[in-house]
Coordinates of C-alpha atoms in Angstrom, one line a residue:
M1 CA 2.8 18.5 -17.4
E2 CA -0.9 19.3 -17.2
Q3 CA -3.3 18.1 -14.5
F4 CA -4.9 14.7 -15.3
K5 CA -7.6 12.4 -13.9
A6 CA -6.9 9.6 -11.4
F7 CA -8.6 7.5 -8.8
W8 CA -7.2 8.8 -5.5
I9 CA -7.6 6.8 -2.3
T10 CA -7.1 8.5 1.0
K11 CA -7.1 6.9 4.5
E12 CA -9.9 7.7 6.8
E13 CA -8.9 8.5 10.4
D14 CA -11.8 6.5 11.7
A15 CA -10.8 2.8 11.1
K16 CA -14.4 1.8 11.0
K17 CA -15.0 3.9 7.8
P18 CA -13.9 2.7 4.4
N19 CA -11.1 4.6 2.8
A20 CA -12.3 7.3 0.4
A21 CA -11.8 6.7 -3.3
E22 CA -12.4 9.8 -5.5
W23 CA -12.0 10.7 -9.1
R24 CA -9.9 13.8 -9.0
D25 CA -7.3 15.9 -10.8
I26 CA -3.6 15.4 -9.9
T27 CA -0.2 16.2 -11.4
I28 CA 2.9 14.1 -12.0
D29 CA 4.3 15.5 -8.8
D30 CA 1.6 13.8 -6.9
L31 CA 2.8 10.4 -8.1
S32 CA 5.5 8.2 -6.5
A33 CA 9.1 8.7 -7.6
G34 CA 10.4 6.9 -10.7
D35 CA 12.7 7.5 -13.6
T36 CA 10.1 6.7 -16.3
V37 CA 6.7 8.3 -17.1
V38 CA 4.2 6.1 -19.0
R39 CA 0.9 7.2 -20.6
V40 CA -1.4 4.5 -19.6
V41 CA -3.4 3.0 -22.5
N42 CA -5.1 0.1 -20.9
S43 CA -5.2 -1.8 -17.6
T44 CA -7.4 -4.5 -16.0
V45 CA -9.1 -5.3 -12.7
N46 CA -7.6 -8.1 -10.6
Y47 CA -8.6 -9.6 -7.3
K48 CA -6.0 -7.5 -5.6
D49 CA -7.4 -4.3 -7.2
G50 CA -10.7 -5.3 -5.7
L51 CA -9.1 -5.6 -2.3
A52 CA -7.5 -2.2 -2.7
F53 CA -10.8 -0.4 -3.4
A54 CA -12.3 -2.3 -0.4
G55 CA -9.5 -0.8 1.8
N56 CA -7.8 -4.1 2.6
P57 CA -4.8 -3.1 4.8
G58 CA -2.8 -6.0 3.5
V59 CA -2.9 -4.4 0.0
L60 CA -2.9 -0.6 0.6
R61 CA 0.1 0.2 2.7
K62 CA 0.7 3.8 1.8
F63 CA -1.6 6.8 1.4
P64 CA -2.7 8.6 -0.6
M65 CA -2.6 6.0 -3.3
V66 CA -3.6 5.6 -7.0
P67 CA -4.6 1.9 -7.2
G68 CA -4.1 -0.4 -10.2
I69 CA -1.4 -3.1 -10.3
D70 CA -1.2 -3.5 -14.2
V71 CA 0.2 -0.8 -16.4
I72 CA 0.0 -1.2 -20.2
G73 CA 1.1 2.0 -22.0
E74 CA 3.6 4.1 -23.9
V75 CA 6.8 5.7 -22.6
V76 CA 6.6 9.5 -22.4
T77 CA 10.0 10.2 -20.8
S78 CA 12.7 8.0 -19.4
E79 CA 16.0 8.6 -17.7
S80 CA 17.0 5.0 -18.4
D81 CA 18.9 4.0 -21.5
R82 CA 16.7 0.9 -21.7
F83 CA 13.7 2.9 -22.9
K84 CA 12.9 5.8 -25.1
E85 CA 9.8 7.9 -25.9
G86 CA 7.2 5.8 -27.7
D87 CA 8.3 2.4 -26.4
Q88 CA 5.3 0.2 -25.7
V89 CA 5.7 -1.3 -22.2
I90 CA 4.0 -3.6 -19.6
M91 CA 4.3 -3.5 -15.8
N92 CA 2.8 -6.0 -13.4
G93 CA 3.3 -6.0 -9.6
F94 CA 6.3 -4.7 -7.8
G95 CA 4.0 -3.1 -5.2
V96 CA 2.5 -0.7 -7.7
G97 CA -1.0 0.2 -6.7
E98 CA -0.1 -0.8 -3.1
V99 CA 2.9 1.2 -1.9
H100 CA 3.7 3.0 -5.2
T101 CA 1.1 4.9 -7.2
G102 CA -0.4 2.7 -9.9
A103 CA -2.4 2.4 -13.1
Y104 CA -5.7 4.0 -12.6
A105 CA -4.6 7.4 -13.9
K106 CA -3.7 9.0 -17.2
Y107 CA 0.0 8.7 -16.4
A108 CA 2.1 6.4 -14.2
R109 CA 5.6 7.2 -12.9
L110 CA 7.5 4.0 -12.5
K111 CA 11.0 2.6 -12.1
S112 CA 12.4 1.4 -15.4
E113 CA 13.7 -1.8 -13.9
W114 CA 10.0 -2.8 -13.4
L115 CA 9.1 -2.5 -17.1
I116 CA 9.3 -4.9 -20.0
K117 CA 8.7 -4.1 -23.6
R118 CA 5.4 -5.3 -24.9
P119 CA 6.1 -8.3 -27.2
E120 CA 5.5 -8.0 -30.9
G121 CA 2.2 -9.6 -31.9
L122 CA 0.5 -8.7 -28.6
S123 CA -1.8 -5.7 -28.7
A124 CA -2.2 -3.4 -25.8
E125 CA -5.8 -4.6 -25.2
R126 CA -4.7 -8.2 -25.2
A127 CA -1.8 -7.4 -22.8
A128 CA -4.4 -5.9 -20.5
A129 CA -6.6 -8.9 -20.9
I130 CA -3.7 -11.0 -19.7
G131 CA -2.7 -8.7 -16.9
T132 CA -1.3 -9.9 -13.6
A133 CA -3.9 -12.7 -13.5
G134 CA -3.0 -14.2 -16.9
Y135 CA 0.7 -13.7 -16.3
T136 CA 0.4 -15.4 -13.0
A137 CA -1.4 -18.3 -14.7
M138 CA 1.5 -18.7 -17.1
L139 CA 4.0 -18.7 -14.2
C140 CA 1.9 -21.5 -12.6
V141 CA 2.0 -23.6 -15.8
M142 CA 5.8 -23.0 -16.1
A143 CA 6.3 -24.0 -12.4
L144 CA 4.4 -27.3 -13.1
E145 CA 6.5 -27.9 -16.3
D146 CA 9.7 -27.1 -14.5
Y147 CA 8.8 -29.7 -11.9
G148 CA 8.3 -32.3 -14.7
I149 CA 4.5 -32.5 -15.0
K150 CA 3.6 -33.6 -18.6
P151 CA 0.3 -34.1 -20.3
N152 CA 0.5 -37.9 -20.3
M153 CA 0.8 -38.0 -16.5
G154 CA -2.9 -37.3 -15.9
P155 CA -5.3 -34.4 -15.6
V156 CA -4.6 -31.0 -14.0
A157 CA -7.2 -29.5 -11.7
V158 CA -7.7 -25.7 -11.7
S159 CA -9.5 -23.9 -8.9
G160 CA -11.4 -20.7 -9.4
A161 CA -11.6 -21.7 -13.0
A162 CA -14.0 -19.0 -14.2
G163 CA -11.9 -16.2 -12.7
G164 CA -8.9 -14.3 -14.1
V165 CA -6.1 -16.7 -13.2
G166 CA -8.2 -19.8 -13.6
S167 CA -9.7 -19.1 -17.0
V168 CA -6.3 -18.3 -18.6
A169 CA -4.8 -21.3 -16.9
V170 CA -7.5 -23.6 -18.3
S171 CA -6.9 -22.2 -21.8
I172 CA -3.1 -22.5 -21.7
L173 CA -3.2 -26.0 -20.3
A174 CA -5.7 -27.2 -22.9
K175 CA -3.7 -25.8 -25.8
L176 CA -0.6 -27.6 -24.4
G177 CA -2.4 -30.9 -24.5
Y178 CA -3.3 -31.3 -20.8
T179 CA -6.6 -32.8 -19.7
V180 CA -8.1 -30.0 -17.5
I181 CA -10.6 -30.4 -14.6
A182 CA -12.1 -27.0 -13.9
S183 CA -13.4 -26.2 -10.4
T184 CA -15.9 -23.4 -10.1
G185 CA -18.6 -22.1 -7.8
R186 CA -20.5 -21.0 -10.9
L187 CA -21.7 -24.2 -12.6
E188 CA -23.7 -22.1 -15.0
E189 CA -20.3 -21.3 -16.6
A190 CA -19.7 -25.0 -17.5
D191 CA -20.1 -24.4 -21.2
F192 CA -17.8 -21.3 -21.1
L193 CA -15.1 -23.4 -19.4
K194 CA -15.5 -26.3 -21.8
G195 CA -15.2 -23.8 -24.6
L196 CA -11.8 -22.8 -23.1
G197 CA -10.8 -26.5 -23.2
A198 CA -11.8 -28.0 -19.9
S199 CA -12.6 -31.7 -20.1
E200 CA -14.6 -31.7 -16.9
V201 CA -16.2 -29.1 -14.6
M202 CA -16.6 -29.8 -10.9
D203 CA -18.4 -27.9 -8.2
R204 CA -16.0 -26.0 -6.0
A205 CA -18.0 -27.2 -2.9
E206 CA -16.2 -30.6 -3.5
L207 CA -12.9 -28.8 -2.6
S208 CA -13.9 -25.8 -0.5
E209 CA -15.4 -27.7 2.5
P210 CA -13.2 -29.4 5.1
G211 CA -12.0 -32.8 3.8
R212 CA -10.0 -35.8 4.8
P213 CA -6.2 -35.4 5.1
F214 CA -5.7 -38.0 2.5
G215 CA -8.0 -38.6 -0.5
K216 CA -8.3 -40.7 -3.6
E217 CA -5.7 -39.9 -6.2
S218 CA -7.6 -37.7 -8.8
W219 CA -5.1 -35.5 -10.7
A220 CA -1.4 -35.4 -11.6
A221 CA -1.2 -31.7 -10.7
A222 CA -3.2 -28.6 -9.8
I223 CA -3.2 -24.8 -10.0
D224 CA -4.8 -23.2 -6.9
V225 CA -5.9 -19.6 -6.4
A226 CA -7.9 -20.2 -3.2
G227 CA -5.7 -21.4 -0.4
S228 CA -7.4 -22.7 2.8
H229 CA -9.5 -25.9 2.5
T230 CA -9.4 -25.8 -1.3
L231 CA -5.6 -26.1 -1.4
A232 CA -5.6 -28.7 1.4
N233 CA -8.1 -30.9 -0.6
L234 CA -6.2 -30.4 -3.9
L235 CA -3.0 -31.7 -2.1
A236 CA -4.8 -34.6 -0.5
R237 CA -6.0 -35.8 -3.9
T238 CA -2.9 -35.3 -6.0
N239 CA -1.3 -38.4 -7.6
Y240 CA 1.9 -39.9 -6.3
G241 CA 4.8 -37.6 -7.3
G242 CA 2.5 -34.8 -8.4
A243 CA 2.6 -31.1 -7.6
V244 CA 0.3 -28.2 -6.8
A245 CA 1.2 -24.6 -7.9
A246 CA -0.3 -22.2 -5.4
C247 CA -0.7 -18.5 -6.2
G248 CA -3.7 -17.1 -4.3
L249 CA -5.8 -16.9 -1.1
A250 CA -9.3 -16.2 -2.4
Q251 CA -10.7 -18.6 0.2
G252 CA -8.2 -17.9 3.0
M253 CA -4.5 -17.7 3.9
D254 CA -4.7 -20.7 6.2
L255 CA -3.7 -24.2 5.1
P256 CA -5.6 -26.8 7.2
A257 CA -3.7 -29.8 5.9
T258 CA -1.4 -32.5 7.2
V259 CA 2.0 -33.7 6.0
M260 CA 0.5 -37.0 4.7
P261 CA 0.4 -36.0 0.9
F262 CA 4.0 -34.9 1.2
I263 CA 5.5 -37.9 3.0
L264 CA 3.3 -40.7 1.7
R265 CA 2.8 -39.7 -1.9
G266 CA 5.8 -37.4 -2.5
V267 CA 3.5 -34.5 -3.5
S268 CA 5.1 -31.1 -3.8
L269 CA 3.6 -27.6 -3.1
L270 CA 5.1 -25.0 -5.5
G271 CA 4.7 -21.4 -4.4
V272 CA 4.2 -19.0 -7.3
D273 CA 4.9 -15.3 -6.8
S274 CA 4.1 -12.8 -9.6
V275 CA 4.8 -9.5 -7.7
M276 CA 8.6 -9.7 -7.4
A277 CA 9.4 -12.3 -10.1
P278 CA 12.7 -11.4 -11.9
I279 CA 12.5 -9.6 -15.2
E280 CA 13.9 -12.6 -17.2
R281 CA 11.1 -14.8 -15.8
R282 CA 8.5 -12.2 -16.7
Q283 CA 9.9 -11.9 -20.3
E284 CA 9.8 -15.7 -20.7
A285 CA 6.2 -15.8 -19.3
Y286 CA 5.0 -13.2 -21.9
R287 CA 6.9 -14.9 -24.7
R288 CA 5.1 -18.2 -23.7
L289 CA 1.8 -16.4 -23.5
V290 CA 2.1 -15.2 -27.1
E291 CA 2.8 -18.7 -28.2
D292 CA 0.7 -20.9 -25.8
L293 CA -2.4 -18.8 -25.1
E294 CA -4.9 -19.1 -27.9
L295 CA -5.6 -15.4 -28.5
S296 CA -9.0 -15.9 -29.9
K297 CA -9.9 -17.6 -26.6
L298 CA -8.4 -14.7 -24.7
D299 CA -10.8 -12.4 -26.6
A300 CA -13.7 -14.7 -25.8
L301 CA -13.0 -14.6 -22.1
S302 CA -12.5 -10.8 -22.0
S303 CA -14.8 -7.8 -21.9
K304 CA -14.1 -4.1 -22.0
I305 CA -15.0 -1.4 -19.4
K306 CA -14.4 2.3 -19.0
L307 CA -11.9 3.5 -16.4
S308 CA -14.8 5.2 -14.5
E309 CA -16.4 1.8 -14.1
V310 CA -13.4 0.3 -12.2
P311 CA -14.7 0.7 -8.6
E312 CA -18.0 -1.1 -9.5
K313 CA -16.2 -4.0 -11.2
A314 CA -13.6 -4.1 -8.3
A315 CA -16.5 -4.8 -5.9
D316 CA -17.9 -7.4 -8.3
I317 CA -14.7 -9.3 -8.6
L318 CA -14.6 -9.8 -4.8
K319 CA -18.1 -11.2 -5.0
G320 CA -17.1 -13.7 -7.7
K321 CA -19.3 -11.9 -10.2
V322 CA -16.7 -11.4 -12.9
R323 CA -16.1 -14.0 -15.6
G324 CA -12.7 -14.1 -17.2
R325 CA -10.8 -10.9 -17.8
L326 CA -11.6 -7.2 -17.9
I327 CA -9.9 -4.7 -20.2
V328 CA -9.9 -1.1 -18.9
D329 CA -10.2 1.4 -21.7
Y330 CA -8.6 4.8 -21.1
S331 CA -10.0 6.6 -24.2
E332 CA -12.4 8.7 -22.1
L333 CA -9.4 10.6 -20.6

């Protein structure tokens, strides 16, 4: 196969220098091993992608590396009997873009057991708009449903509501009939969040500062992308018998909380992992996304960028400057 363009990150020997990311020509042989080659049609930019370009050692664990954790594309060749040439597929997570070369190239070589077929009724661009962030949002909603949280039990709070996970979670919850309290550090996005279905918008400072170990009951459940004080405060204000689905650490990986919400109110903390989730759970999440995410709202919270713009947007996403979802267009390749 011919040479093709890719973002290629190499490790600097001097730990004080950022890892070098360059736009260069590579071949299939430069990619990690896999039984299926996919021509990438679209991808997106997630918080983890931003960390990869920033050289975060907790994300990039093998070099050289093609970053990009979301692959939406078309099968070129496969040694698996599950896929054939021309199949439209989606891949999220599994260490791709971290320890296995990822999406920001014309082709990706992947393991077939990581792939699912793109559902009918979901375009490649909309699958990219969903990406790991939207798929994680659906996993969080499913975790709350599995726990028994219902719309009539009270509102659901969502942290980081203007970001990728948060904006999709707000939209899904609203369509399912939940009252949504959207927390954001960008109050200028209040109209945007209410357009997605939020009933109330609160300043994230109310949650992100150190709080009391036990607060006034304010919501039946919550979805948290932040960790640290935000997660502690969400737990402290969750109603009796409620739950918080936690999926991120944008504020920090610590949890400065006490056991009081757990033992005095019976609150549960539900961990949500999107990276290694079983294929069956992924397929169910995407089936639900097609049904329960209002696709016109997905379009409204999405914008399109060129593949060459990814490093700039990856930096912006770490600064909280990206609203909603980004669709990476590969047509320039």
